[in-house]
Amino acid sequence: MAIGASSSGTLNSDLHDFPRAVSRATLGHRARYGIFVFLRDRQTTMTWNAPDIASALRVVWQYMRLVHSPARSDAILVLGSFDTRAAVHAAALWREGWAPVVIMSGGIAHRGGLLDTGWDRPEAHVFADIAIAEGVPAKAILREDRAQNTGDNFVCGRAAAEQAGIAIRRLVVVAKPYMTRRGFATGRIQWADVDLLMQCEAIDVLDYFEREADPERTLSALVGDLHRIIVYPSLGFSLPQPVPEEVRDALQRLVDDGYGARLLAGYDLAGNRTGPH
């Protein structure tokens, strides 16, 4: 499979063939197809695929999706999340020989929150099982199962590599598409002495959201990640990234239409502190 082509994956379809529509009348949480569907009353005024929302979403998606050409590296680090296709893409990279080892990073995180996977196992173990089903030998996988956030993915991933005696100079980092820029900005602070190459599956934004079990939940997650790109540099968590005005305008539009459930409390959309210091 050529990198840059969309990874279809061959693993158990229960993990990949998500329903395209979920009843919005259903409230609460329920697990389906190994993915945690987060349904609740929302104050959204438009569905994610309404023309104005989809237009703003595309602007934000194109900014947040940061992808580098792959090169021979010392390891592949996979940032755990509720999107298992990151593990599929990492397996494809391993099969093509871009790195000899895959570090799966992610614990049991975000319990009860928007990003809760609903799994009873760490993200690293779920992702590792997927990679093994995709042809990566278990001996080529390091399982880092403590990370609770993106910074932890790099800090704990680095510790796992050091414990295994693996010297890292260049690292391929795989994440869900809209997490790649934020992942890069975080990694440049948390693992600053390595060359980071960001990778994700090749997929159009509309196709990505159409396959999601709960696209409104995913859109709120995306908005939260963009807000963190803006806010976190001032806290020392990530490297500053220039944010074009059209991206800021699109963010404002998405928040105005109710997709701000994961915004950081105490900060406005420009990243300014609004609460007590």
PDB file of C-alpha atoms in Angstrom:
ATOM      1  CA  MET A   1       0.000   0.000   0.000  1.00  0.00           C
ATOM      2  CA  ALA A   2       1.532   3.312  -1.004  1.00  0.00           C
ATOM      3  CA  ILE A   3       1.680   5.910   1.743  1.00  0.00           C
ATOM      4  CA  GLY A   4      -0.646   8.741   0.873  1.00  0.00           C
ATOM      5  CA  ALA A   5      -3.270   6.290  -0.320  1.00  0.00           C
ATOM      6  CA  SER A   6      -6.285   5.845   1.912  1.00  0.00           C
ATOM      7  CA  SER A   7      -5.861   2.912   4.297  1.00  0.00           C
ATOM      8  CA  SER A   8      -8.854   0.664   4.045  1.00  0.00           C
ATOM      9  CA  GLY A   9      -7.549  -1.895   6.546  1.00  0.00           C
ATOM     10  CA  THR A  10      -8.427  -5.555   6.758  1.00  0.00           C
ATOM     11  CA  LEU A  11      -9.083  -5.849  10.480  1.00  0.00           C
ATOM     12  CA  ASN A  12     -12.401  -7.076  11.799  1.00  0.00           C
ATOM     13  CA  SER A  13     -14.955  -4.762  10.215  1.00  0.00           C
ATOM     14  CA  ASP A  14     -16.586  -4.183  13.599  1.00  0.00           C
ATOM     15  CA  LEU A  15     -13.743  -1.783  14.358  1.00  0.00           C
ATOM     16  CA  HIS A  16     -13.915   0.094  11.081  1.00  0.00           C
ATOM     17  CA  ASP A  17     -17.390   0.060   9.573  1.00  0.00           C
ATOM     18  CA  PHE A  18     -19.037   2.641  11.782  1.00  0.00           C
ATOM     19  CA  PRO A  19     -22.709   3.463  11.323  1.00  0.00           C
ATOM     20  CA  ARG A  20     -23.184   6.703   9.412  1.00  0.00           C
ATOM     21  CA  ALA A  21     -26.209   7.822  11.343  1.00  0.00           C
ATOM     22  CA  VAL A  22     -27.011   7.634  15.024  1.00  0.00           C
ATOM     23  CA  SER A  23     -30.360   8.610  16.485  1.00  0.00           C
ATOM     24  CA  ARG A  24     -30.081  12.027  18.076  1.00  0.00           C
ATOM     25  CA  ALA A  25     -33.035  11.127  20.289  1.00  0.00           C
ATOM     26  CA  THR A  26     -30.798   8.692  22.150  1.00  0.00           C
ATOM     27  CA  LEU A  27     -29.124  10.304  25.154  1.00  0.00           C
ATOM     28  CA  GLY A  28     -26.252   9.197  27.340  1.00  0.00           C
ATOM     29  CA  HIS A  29     -23.404   6.888  26.391  1.00  0.00           C
ATOM     30  CA  ARG A  30     -23.339   3.583  24.632  1.00  0.00           C
ATOM     31  CA  ALA A  31     -20.616   1.413  23.196  1.00  0.00           C
ATOM     32  CA  ARG A  32     -20.995   0.279  19.592  1.00  0.00           C
ATOM     33  CA  TYR A  33     -18.507  -1.419  17.297  1.00  0.00           C
ATOM     34  CA  GLY A  34     -15.729  -0.867  19.832  1.00  0.00           C
ATOM     35  CA  ILE A  35     -16.150   2.904  19.618  1.00  0.00           C
ATOM     36  CA  PHE A  36     -17.624   5.045  22.353  1.00  0.00           C
ATOM     37  CA  VAL A  37     -20.569   7.001  20.985  1.00  0.00           C
ATOM     38  CA  PHE A  38     -21.061  10.157  23.010  1.00  0.00           C
ATOM     39  CA  LEU A  39     -24.637  11.351  22.637  1.00  0.00           C
ATOM     40  CA  ARG A  40     -26.218  14.110  24.655  1.00  0.00           C
ATOM     41  CA  ASP A  41     -28.377  17.175  24.438  1.00  0.00           C
ATOM     42  CA  ARG A  42     -26.443  19.753  22.463  1.00  0.00           C
ATOM     43  CA  GLN A  43     -26.921  23.424  21.828  1.00  0.00           C
ATOM     44  CA  THR A  44     -25.815  23.089  18.217  1.00  0.00           C
ATOM     45  CA  THR A  45     -27.878  25.143  15.786  1.00  0.00           C
ATOM     46  CA  MET A  46     -26.757  23.287  12.634  1.00  0.00           C
ATOM     47  CA  THR A  47     -25.669  19.762  11.826  1.00  0.00           C
ATOM     48  CA  TRP A  48     -22.051  19.262  10.859  1.00  0.00           C
ATOM     49  CA  ASN A  49     -22.850  18.883   7.140  1.00  0.00           C
ATOM     50  CA  ALA A  50     -24.984  22.018   6.788  1.00  0.00           C
ATOM     51  CA  PRO A  51     -23.303  24.070   4.021  1.00  0.00           C
ATOM     52  CA  ASP A  52     -22.015  26.876   6.248  1.00  0.00           C
ATOM     53  CA  ILE A  53     -20.719  24.472   8.891  1.00  0.00           C
ATOM     54  CA  ALA A  54     -19.119  22.156   6.329  1.00  0.00           C
ATOM     55  CA  SER A  55     -17.396  25.145   4.718  1.00  0.00           C
ATOM     56  CA  ALA A  56     -15.942  26.309   8.043  1.00  0.00           C
ATOM     57  CA  LEU A  57     -14.995  22.736   8.901  1.00  0.00           C
ATOM     58  CA  ARG A  58     -13.029  22.342   5.665  1.00  0.00           C
ATOM     59  CA  VAL A  59     -11.035  25.523   6.363  1.00  0.00           C
ATOM     60  CA  VAL A  60     -10.135  24.306   9.847  1.00  0.00           C
ATOM     61  CA  TRP A  61      -9.412  20.743   8.674  1.00  0.00           C
ATOM     62  CA  GLN A  62      -6.988  21.905   5.995  1.00  0.00           C
ATOM     63  CA  TYR A  63      -5.097  23.948   8.570  1.00  0.00           C
ATOM     64  CA  MET A  64      -4.995  21.273  11.264  1.00  0.00           C
ATOM     65  CA  ARG A  65      -3.965  18.442   8.945  1.00  0.00           C
ATOM     66  CA  LEU A  66      -0.147  18.719   8.824  1.00  0.00           C
ATOM     67  CA  VAL A  67       1.531  15.877   6.931  1.00  0.00           C
ATOM     68  CA  HIS A  68       5.194  15.342   6.071  1.00  0.00           C
ATOM     69  CA  SER A  69       6.661  12.957   3.538  1.00  0.00           C
ATOM     70  CA  PRO A  70       7.789   9.777   5.275  1.00  0.00           C
ATOM     71  CA  ALA A  71      11.481   8.972   5.565  1.00  0.00           C
ATOM     72  CA  ARG A  72      13.433   6.150   7.114  1.00  0.00           C
ATOM     73  CA  SER A  73      13.092   6.626  10.873  1.00  0.00           C
ATOM     74  CA  ASP A  74      13.998   4.970  14.155  1.00  0.00           C
ATOM     75  CA  ALA A  75      10.421   4.396  15.281  1.00  0.00           C
ATOM     76  CA  ILE A  76       6.769   5.153  14.642  1.00  0.00           C
ATOM     77  CA  LEU A  77       4.892   6.776  17.524  1.00  0.00           C
ATOM     78  CA  VAL A  78       1.105   6.436  17.407  1.00  0.00           C
ATOM     79  CA  LEU A  79      -0.984   8.908  19.413  1.00  0.00           C
ATOM     80  CA  GLY A  80      -3.882   7.022  20.971  1.00  0.00           C
ATOM     81  CA  SER A  81      -7.456   8.270  20.570  1.00  0.00           C
ATOM     82  CA  PHE A  82     -10.932   7.027  19.686  1.00  0.00           C
ATOM     83  CA  ASP A  83      -9.904   6.858  16.008  1.00  0.00           C
ATOM     84  CA  THR A  84      -8.502   3.358  15.457  1.00  0.00           C
ATOM     85  CA  ARG A  85      -7.555   4.059  11.852  1.00  0.00           C
ATOM     86  CA  ALA A  86      -4.378   5.677  13.138  1.00  0.00           C
ATOM     87  CA  ALA A  87      -3.250   2.174  14.106  1.00  0.00           C
ATOM     88  CA  VAL A  88      -4.108   0.888  10.623  1.00  0.00           C
ATOM     89  CA  HIS A  89      -2.060   3.643   8.994  1.00  0.00           C
ATOM     90  CA  ALA A  90       0.862   3.028  11.348  1.00  0.00           C
ATOM     91  CA  ALA A  91       0.820  -0.642  10.366  1.00  0.00           C
ATOM     92  CA  ALA A  92       0.948   0.337   6.692  1.00  0.00           C
ATOM     93  CA  LEU A  93       3.968   2.534   7.376  1.00  0.00           C
ATOM     94  CA  TRP A  94       5.688  -0.310   9.221  1.00  0.00           C
ATOM     95  CA  ARG A  95       4.992  -2.763   6.398  1.00  0.00           C
ATOM     96  CA  GLU A  96       6.564  -0.349   3.927  1.00  0.00           C
ATOM     97  CA  GLY A  97       9.710  -0.269   6.018  1.00  0.00           C
ATOM     98  CA  TRP A  98       9.771   3.305   7.263  1.00  0.00           C
ATOM     99  CA  ALA A  99      10.715   2.222  10.809  1.00  0.00           C
ATOM    100  CA  PRO A 100      11.473  -1.062  12.584  1.00  0.00           C
ATOM    101  CA  VAL A 101       9.353  -0.507  15.686  1.00  0.00           C
ATOM    102  CA  VAL A 102       5.946   0.970  16.502  1.00  0.00           C
ATOM    103  CA  ILE A 103       5.285   2.678  19.838  1.00  0.00           C
ATOM    104  CA  MET A 104       1.595   2.619  20.688  1.00  0.00           C
ATOM    105  CA  SER A 105       0.873   5.315  23.260  1.00  0.00           C
ATOM    106  CA  GLY A 106      -2.297   5.809  25.271  1.00  0.00           C
ATOM    107  CA  GLY A 107      -3.783   4.807  28.594  1.00  0.00           C
ATOM    108  CA  ILE A 108      -7.369   4.716  29.814  1.00  0.00           C
ATOM    109  CA  ALA A 109      -8.078   8.427  29.592  1.00  0.00           C
ATOM    110  CA  HIS A 110     -10.847  11.042  29.528  1.00  0.00           C
ATOM    111  CA  ARG A 111     -13.308   8.941  31.523  1.00  0.00           C
ATOM    112  CA  GLY A 112     -16.796  10.453  31.283  1.00  0.00           C
ATOM    113  CA  GLY A 113     -15.653  13.197  28.924  1.00  0.00           C
ATOM    114  CA  LEU A 114     -16.062  13.976  25.260  1.00  0.00           C
ATOM    115  CA  LEU A 115     -12.978  11.942  24.305  1.00  0.00           C
ATOM    116  CA  ASP A 116     -13.847   8.844  26.341  1.00  0.00           C
ATOM    117  CA  THR A 117     -13.343   5.773  24.155  1.00  0.00           C
ATOM    118  CA  GLY A 118     -15.552   3.538  26.287  1.00  0.00           C
ATOM    119  CA  TRP A 119     -12.904   0.826  26.133  1.00  0.00           C
ATOM    120  CA  ASP A 120     -12.022  -1.124  29.269  1.00  0.00           C
ATOM    121  CA  ARG A 121      -8.399  -1.363  28.106  1.00  0.00           C
ATOM    122  CA  PRO A 122      -5.726   1.258  27.447  1.00  0.00           C
ATOM    123  CA  GLU A 123      -5.711   2.803  23.990  1.00  0.00           C
ATOM    124  CA  ALA A 124      -2.209   1.393  23.451  1.00  0.00           C
ATOM    125  CA  HIS A 125      -3.445  -2.191  23.809  1.00  0.00           C
ATOM    126  CA  VAL A 126      -6.423  -1.676  21.491  1.00  0.00           C
ATOM    127  CA  PHE A 127      -4.164  -0.069  18.879  1.00  0.00           C
ATOM    128  CA  ALA A 128      -1.523  -2.785  19.266  1.00  0.00           C
ATOM    129  CA  ASP A 129      -4.088  -5.508  18.610  1.00  0.00           C
ATOM    130  CA  ILE A 130      -5.196  -3.699  15.463  1.00  0.00           C
ATOM    131  CA  ALA A 131      -1.603  -3.351  14.223  1.00  0.00           C
ATOM    132  CA  ILE A 132      -0.960  -7.047  14.856  1.00  0.00           C
ATOM    133  CA  ALA A 133      -4.076  -7.929  12.838  1.00  0.00           C
ATOM    134  CA  GLU A 134      -2.677  -5.670  10.102  1.00  0.00           C
ATOM    135  CA  GLY A 135       0.567  -7.653   9.943  1.00  0.00           C
ATOM    136  CA  VAL A 136       2.896  -6.024  12.474  1.00  0.00           C
ATOM    137  CA  PRO A 137       4.594  -8.642  14.691  1.00  0.00           C
ATOM    138  CA  ALA A 138       3.987  -8.229  18.420  1.00  0.00           C
ATOM    139  CA  LYS A 139       7.750  -8.093  18.981  1.00  0.00           C
ATOM    140  CA  ALA A 140       7.902  -4.933  16.820  1.00  0.00           C
ATOM    141  CA  ILE A 141       5.410  -3.076  19.053  1.00  0.00           C
ATOM    142  CA  LEU A 142       6.089  -1.209  22.280  1.00  0.00           C
ATOM    143  CA  ARG A 143       2.966  -0.620  24.376  1.00  0.00           C
ATOM    144  CA  GLU A 144       3.036   2.607  26.350  1.00  0.00           C
ATOM    145  CA  ASP A 145      -0.178   2.441  28.341  1.00  0.00           C
ATOM    146  CA  ARG A 146       0.047   5.327  30.831  1.00  0.00           C
ATOM    147  CA  ALA A 147      -0.386   8.456  28.697  1.00  0.00           C
ATOM    148  CA  GLN A 148      -3.397  10.616  29.550  1.00  0.00           C
ATOM    149  CA  ASN A 149      -2.931  13.405  26.994  1.00  0.00           C
ATOM    150  CA  THR A 150      -0.893  14.464  23.985  1.00  0.00           C
ATOM    151  CA  GLY A 151       2.058  15.708  26.015  1.00  0.00           C
ATOM    152  CA  ASP A 152       2.141  12.368  27.813  1.00  0.00           C
ATOM    153  CA  ASN A 153       2.200  10.549  24.474  1.00  0.00           C
ATOM    154  CA  PHE A 154       5.589  12.089  23.756  1.00  0.00           C
ATOM    155  CA  VAL A 155       7.019  12.044  27.283  1.00  0.00           C
ATOM    156  CA  CYS A 156       5.926   8.485  28.003  1.00  0.00           C
ATOM    157  CA  GLY A 157       6.684   7.338  24.471  1.00  0.00           C
ATOM    158  CA  ARG A 158      10.213   8.625  24.844  1.00  0.00           C
ATOM    159  CA  ALA A 159      10.581   6.815  28.164  1.00  0.00           C
ATOM    160  CA  ALA A 160       9.350   3.578  26.579  1.00  0.00           C
ATOM    161  CA  ALA A 161      11.909   3.885  23.785  1.00  0.00           C
ATOM    162  CA  GLU A 162      14.722   4.591  26.247  1.00  0.00           C
ATOM    163  CA  GLN A 163      13.723   1.637  28.413  1.00  0.00           C
ATOM    164  CA  ALA A 164      13.834  -0.585  25.330  1.00  0.00           C
ATOM    165  CA  GLY A 165      17.284   0.748  24.437  1.00  0.00           C
ATOM    166  CA  ILE A 166      16.095   2.409  21.220  1.00  0.00           C
ATOM    167  CA  ALA A 167      17.908   5.611  20.283  1.00  0.00           C
ATOM    168  CA  ILE A 168      15.540   7.992  18.505  1.00  0.00           C
ATOM    169  CA  ARG A 169      16.834  10.626  16.121  1.00  0.00           C
ATOM    170  CA  ARG A 170      13.960  10.667  13.655  1.00  0.00           C
ATOM    171  CA  LEU A 171      10.391   9.758  14.564  1.00  0.00           C
ATOM    172  CA  VAL A 172       7.319   9.215  12.433  1.00  0.00           C
ATOM    173  CA  VAL A 173       4.274  10.337  14.431  1.00  0.00           C
ATOM    174  CA  VAL A 174       0.851   8.988  13.421  1.00  0.00           C
ATOM    175  CA  ALA A 175      -2.384  10.564  14.617  1.00  0.00           C
ATOM    176  CA  LYS A 176      -5.927  11.149  13.460  1.00  0.00           C
ATOM    177  CA  PRO A 177      -5.849  13.731  10.641  1.00  0.00           C
ATOM    178  CA  TYR A 178      -6.988  16.813  12.547  1.00  0.00           C
ATOM    179  CA  MET A 179      -4.528  16.059  15.362  1.00  0.00           C
ATOM    180  CA  THR A 180      -1.356  16.169  13.290  1.00  0.00           C
ATOM    181  CA  ARG A 181      -0.576  19.897  13.614  1.00  0.00           C
ATOM    182  CA  ARG A 182      -1.276  19.907  17.325  1.00  0.00           C
ATOM    183  CA  GLY A 183       0.764  16.716  17.693  1.00  0.00           C
ATOM    184  CA  PHE A 184       3.690  18.330  15.890  1.00  0.00           C
ATOM    185  CA  ALA A 185       3.499  21.499  18.005  1.00  0.00           C
ATOM    186  CA  THR A 186       3.397  19.405  21.187  1.00  0.00           C
ATOM    187  CA  GLY A 187       6.177  17.053  20.158  1.00  0.00           C
ATOM    188  CA  ARG A 188       8.514  19.917  19.284  1.00  0.00           C
ATOM    189  CA  ILE A 189       8.361  20.918  22.964  1.00  0.00           C
ATOM    190  CA  GLN A 190       8.074  17.542  24.685  1.00  0.00           C
ATOM    191  CA  TRP A 191      10.599  15.641  22.507  1.00  0.00           C
ATOM    192  CA  ALA A 192      12.532  18.538  21.058  1.00  0.00           C
ATOM    193  CA  ASP A 193      15.769  16.775  20.087  1.00  0.00           C
ATOM    194  CA  VAL A 194      14.285  14.508  17.414  1.00  0.00           C
ATOM    195  CA  ASP A 195      13.147  15.108  13.859  1.00  0.00           C
ATOM    196  CA  LEU A 196       9.354  14.682  13.783  1.00  0.00           C
ATOM    197  CA  LEU A 197       7.536  13.535  10.649  1.00  0.00           C
ATOM    198  CA  MET A 198       3.760  13.740  10.976  1.00  0.00           C
ATOM    199  CA  GLN A 199       1.592  11.188   9.221  1.00  0.00           C
ATOM    200  CA  CYS A 200      -2.108  10.293   9.010  1.00  0.00           C
ATOM    201  CA  GLU A 201      -4.453   8.521   6.667  1.00  0.00           C
ATOM    202  CA  ALA A 202      -5.291  10.304   3.412  1.00  0.00           C
ATOM    203  CA  ILE A 203      -8.999  11.103   3.533  1.00  0.00           C
ATOM    204  CA  ASP A 204     -11.238  14.015   2.608  1.00  0.00           C
ATOM    205  CA  VAL A 205     -12.862  15.872   5.481  1.00  0.00           C
ATOM    206  CA  LEU A 206     -16.420  15.061   4.362  1.00  0.00           C
ATOM    207  CA  ASP A 207     -15.621  11.378   3.956  1.00  0.00           C
ATOM    208  CA  TYR A 208     -14.034  11.357   7.397  1.00  0.00           C
ATOM    209  CA  PHE A 209     -17.052  12.866   9.104  1.00  0.00           C
ATOM    210  CA  GLU A 210     -19.599  10.848   7.136  1.00  0.00           C
ATOM    211  CA  ARG A 211     -18.158   7.615   8.494  1.00  0.00           C
ATOM    212  CA  GLU A 212     -18.141   8.820  12.112  1.00  0.00           C
ATOM    213  CA  ALA A 213     -20.739   7.306  14.417  1.00  0.00           C
ATOM    214  CA  ASP A 214     -21.243  10.689  16.079  1.00  0.00           C
ATOM    215  CA  PRO A 215     -19.850  13.424  13.796  1.00  0.00           C
ATOM    216  CA  GLU A 216     -21.077  16.269  16.009  1.00  0.00           C
ATOM    217  CA  ARG A 217     -19.042  14.854  18.877  1.00  0.00           C
ATOM    218  CA  THR A 218     -16.000  14.602  16.605  1.00  0.00           C
ATOM    219  CA  LEU A 219     -16.459  18.174  15.415  1.00  0.00           C
ATOM    220  CA  SER A 220     -16.530  19.401  19.019  1.00  0.00           C
ATOM    221  CA  ALA A 221     -13.318  17.464  19.637  1.00  0.00           C
ATOM    222  CA  LEU A 222     -11.708  19.088  16.592  1.00  0.00           C
ATOM    223  CA  VAL A 223     -12.715  22.570  17.759  1.00  0.00           C
ATOM    224  CA  GLY A 224     -11.187  21.838  21.156  1.00  0.00           C
ATOM    225  CA  ASP A 225      -7.917  20.772  19.567  1.00  0.00           C
ATOM    226  CA  LEU A 226      -7.743  23.980  17.523  1.00  0.00           C
ATOM    227  CA  HIS A 227      -8.321  26.046  20.667  1.00  0.00           C
ATOM    228  CA  ARG A 228      -5.433  24.195  22.306  1.00  0.00           C
ATOM    229  CA  ILE A 229      -3.166  25.004  19.354  1.00  0.00           C
ATOM    230  CA  ILE A 230      -3.907  28.664  20.098  1.00  0.00           C
ATOM    231  CA  VAL A 231      -3.754  28.575  23.915  1.00  0.00           C
ATOM    232  CA  TYR A 232      -1.123  25.997  24.830  1.00  0.00           C
ATOM    233  CA  PRO A 233       1.994  27.860  23.607  1.00  0.00           C
ATOM    234  CA  SER A 234       1.418  30.504  26.296  1.00  0.00           C
ATOM    235  CA  LEU A 235       1.399  27.712  28.891  1.00  0.00           C
ATOM    236  CA  GLY A 236       4.589  26.133  27.564  1.00  0.00           C
ATOM    237  CA  PHE A 237       2.825  22.989  26.381  1.00  0.00           C
ATOM    238  CA  SER A 238       3.419  23.383  22.649  1.00  0.00           C
ATOM    239  CA  LEU A 239       5.279  25.320  19.987  1.00  0.00           C
ATOM    240  CA  PRO A 240       3.467  28.418  18.660  1.00  0.00           C
ATOM    241  CA  GLN A 241       1.779  27.894  15.295  1.00  0.00           C
ATOM    242  CA  PRO A 242       0.676  30.762  13.041  1.00  0.00           C
ATOM    243  CA  VAL A 243      -3.116  30.713  12.754  1.00  0.00           C
ATOM    244  CA  PRO A 244      -4.451  32.488   9.640  1.00  0.00           C
ATOM    245  CA  GLU A 245      -7.351  34.871  10.037  1.00  0.00           C
ATOM    246  CA  GLU A 246      -9.634  32.700   7.929  1.00  0.00           C
ATOM    247  CA  VAL A 247      -9.023  29.805  10.332  1.00  0.00           C
ATOM    248  CA  ARG A 248      -9.858  32.016  13.323  1.00  0.00           C
ATOM    249  CA  ASP A 249     -13.044  33.143  11.559  1.00  0.00           C
ATOM    250  CA  ALA A 250     -13.996  29.514  10.865  1.00  0.00           C
ATOM    251  CA  LEU A 251     -13.364  28.639  14.516  1.00  0.00           C
ATOM    252  CA  GLN A 252     -15.644  31.452  15.607  1.00  0.00           C
ATOM    253  CA  ARG A 253     -18.359  30.207  13.260  1.00  0.00           C
ATOM    254  CA  LEU A 254     -18.175  26.665  14.622  1.00  0.00           C
ATOM    255  CA  VAL A 255     -18.310  27.863  18.206  1.00  0.00           C
ATOM    256  CA  ASP A 256     -21.219  30.207  17.454  1.00  0.00           C
ATOM    257  CA  ASP A 257     -23.143  27.217  16.099  1.00  0.00           C
ATOM    258  CA  GLY A 258     -22.644  25.207  19.256  1.00  0.00           C
ATOM    259  CA  TYR A 259     -19.472  23.195  18.759  1.00  0.00           C
ATOM    260  CA  GLY A 260     -17.531  24.669  21.672  1.00  0.00           C
ATOM    261  CA  ALA A 261     -18.085  21.896  24.228  1.00  0.00           C
ATOM    262  CA  ARG A 262     -14.339  21.223  24.486  1.00  0.00           C
ATOM    263  CA  LEU A 263     -13.025  24.790  24.593  1.00  0.00           C
ATOM    264  CA  LEU A 264     -10.545  25.492  27.359  1.00  0.00           C
ATOM    265  CA  ALA A 265     -12.245  27.266  30.236  1.00  0.00           C
ATOM    266  CA  GLY A 266     -10.795  30.656  31.115  1.00  0.00           C
ATOM    267  CA  TYR A 267      -9.512  31.532  27.626  1.00  0.00           C
ATOM    268  CA  ASP A 268     -11.154  33.326  24.730  1.00  0.00           C
ATOM    269  CA  LEU A 269     -10.797  32.159  21.137  1.00  0.00           C
ATOM    270  CA  ALA A 270      -7.746  34.366  20.635  1.00  0.00           C
ATOM    271  CA  GLY A 271      -6.020  32.579  23.503  1.00  0.00           C
ATOM    272  CA  ASN A 272      -6.296  35.446  25.978  1.00  0.00           C
ATOM    273  CA  ARG A 273      -6.835  34.663  29.627  1.00  0.00           C
ATOM    274  CA  THR A 274     -10.356  35.658  30.714  1.00  0.00           C
ATOM    275  CA  GLY A 275     -10.490  34.190  34.210  1.00  0.00           C
ATOM    276  CA  PRO A 276      -8.430  34.852  37.361  1.00  0.00           C
ATOM    277  CA  HIS A 277      -4.668  34.473  36.960  1.00  0.00           C
TER     278      HIS A 277
END
